[in-house]
Amino acid sequence: GSSNSSNNIARQIDRAAGKNMEPAASQNDGIRNLETDQLGRLKDLNDGLQSSEGEQQERGMDQNDRIRTLGKEQNGGSQTLVGEEEGKGEGLESEMQTFGRELSKGD
């Protein structure tokens, strides 16, 4: 009968060990799930950062284009003004020449 009772004790020890193993296993699963969740979140955050960086770069490029366009417009505007001033100057010169010729005719 003594071998029977030692078998019984061995079974009880196994059962107790099995019960102790279960929570550890489920804790491991829980930790794995958390890690996966966190990795997923990190990846989402990373994607978010990358897309916002991309958007900022695009915005920067848009602003650069706008600044270039404005620069060209201003440049064009000042060239037009210079042209107009030159034109006025030439106009005045020719008027004065005409006036001078008419004066000399009068003599």
XYZ file of C-alpha atoms in Angstrom:
107
model
C 0.000 0.000 0.000
C 2.955 2.304 0.478
C 3.706 2.491 -3.280
C 0.090 3.435 -3.881
C 0.241 6.368 -1.453
C 3.543 7.572 -2.932
C 1.917 7.480 -6.390
C -0.933 9.515 -4.972
C 1.481 12.095 -3.585
C 3.301 12.249 -6.920
C -0.025 12.891 -8.705
C -0.911 15.642 -6.256
C 2.485 17.268 -6.802
C 1.985 17.087 -10.579
C -1.467 18.605 -10.287
C -0.158 21.414 -8.091
C 2.710 22.024 -10.510
C 0.260 22.064 -13.414
C -1.911 24.619 -11.637
C 1.150 26.782 -11.022
C 2.152 26.487 -14.670
C -1.220 27.665 -15.992
C -1.122 31.220 -14.598
C 2.500 31.570 -15.684
C 1.555 30.524 -19.217
C -1.386 32.909 -19.345
C 0.816 35.682 -17.941
C 3.292 34.993 -20.725
C 0.506 35.219 -23.279
C -0.627 38.469 -21.701
C 2.888 39.890 -21.872
C 3.218 38.819 -25.505
C -0.102 40.488 -26.345
C 0.984 43.686 -24.592
C 4.282 43.674 -26.479
C 2.423 43.201 -29.747
C 0.030 46.024 -28.864
C 2.892 48.325 -27.938
C 4.799 47.458 -31.088
C 1.672 48.152 -33.091
C 1.231 51.483 -31.342
C 4.863 52.390 -31.909
C 4.521 51.525 -35.572
C 1.363 53.667 -35.820
C 3.152 56.543 -34.091
C 6.095 56.117 -36.418
C 3.848 56.075 -39.480
C 2.088 59.161 -38.148
C 5.386 60.964 -37.661
C 6.625 59.986 -41.103
C 3.439 61.124 -42.811
C 3.436 64.432 -40.927
C 7.113 64.897 -41.846
C 6.158 64.263 -45.459
C 3.329 66.778 -45.224
C 5.640 69.366 -43.676
C 8.181 68.810 -46.435
C 5.449 69.245 -49.033
C 4.259 72.409 -47.297
C 7.826 73.673 -47.226
C 8.176 72.965 -50.929
C 4.868 74.729 -51.624
C 6.055 77.737 -49.644
C 9.353 77.710 -51.519
C 7.469 77.641 -54.822
C 5.265 80.493 -53.654
C 8.287 82.516 -52.590
C 9.955 81.873 -55.964
C 6.784 82.866 -57.805
C 6.472 86.017 -55.717
C 10.109 86.789 -56.382
C 9.602 86.379 -60.117
C 6.469 88.521 -60.011
C 8.273 91.246 -58.081
C 11.203 90.990 -60.425
C 8.903 91.194 -63.424
C 7.087 94.135 -61.856
C 10.280 96.082 -61.215
C 11.536 95.337 -64.741
C 8.240 96.628 -66.128
C 8.624 99.765 -64.007
C 12.180 100.260 -65.242
C 10.947 99.829 -68.807
C 8.179 102.351 -68.263
C 10.587 104.864 -66.732
C 12.990 104.393 -69.643
C 10.114 104.820 -72.058
C 9.058 108.043 -70.339
C 12.610 109.276 -70.466
C 12.856 108.570 -74.197
C 9.484 110.218 -74.748
C 10.643 113.341 -72.942
C 13.852 113.443 -74.945
C 12.052 113.266 -78.256
C 9.539 115.916 -77.133
C 12.400 118.217 -76.176
C 14.116 117.606 -79.515
C 10.898 118.392 -81.362
C 10.443 121.483 -79.239
C 14.034 122.510 -79.935
C 13.540 122.124 -83.702
C 10.362 124.183 -83.625
C 12.166 126.896 -81.661
C 15.016 126.990 -84.172
C 12.459 127.204 -87.047
C 10.911 130.212 -85.393
C 14.187 132.107 -85.811
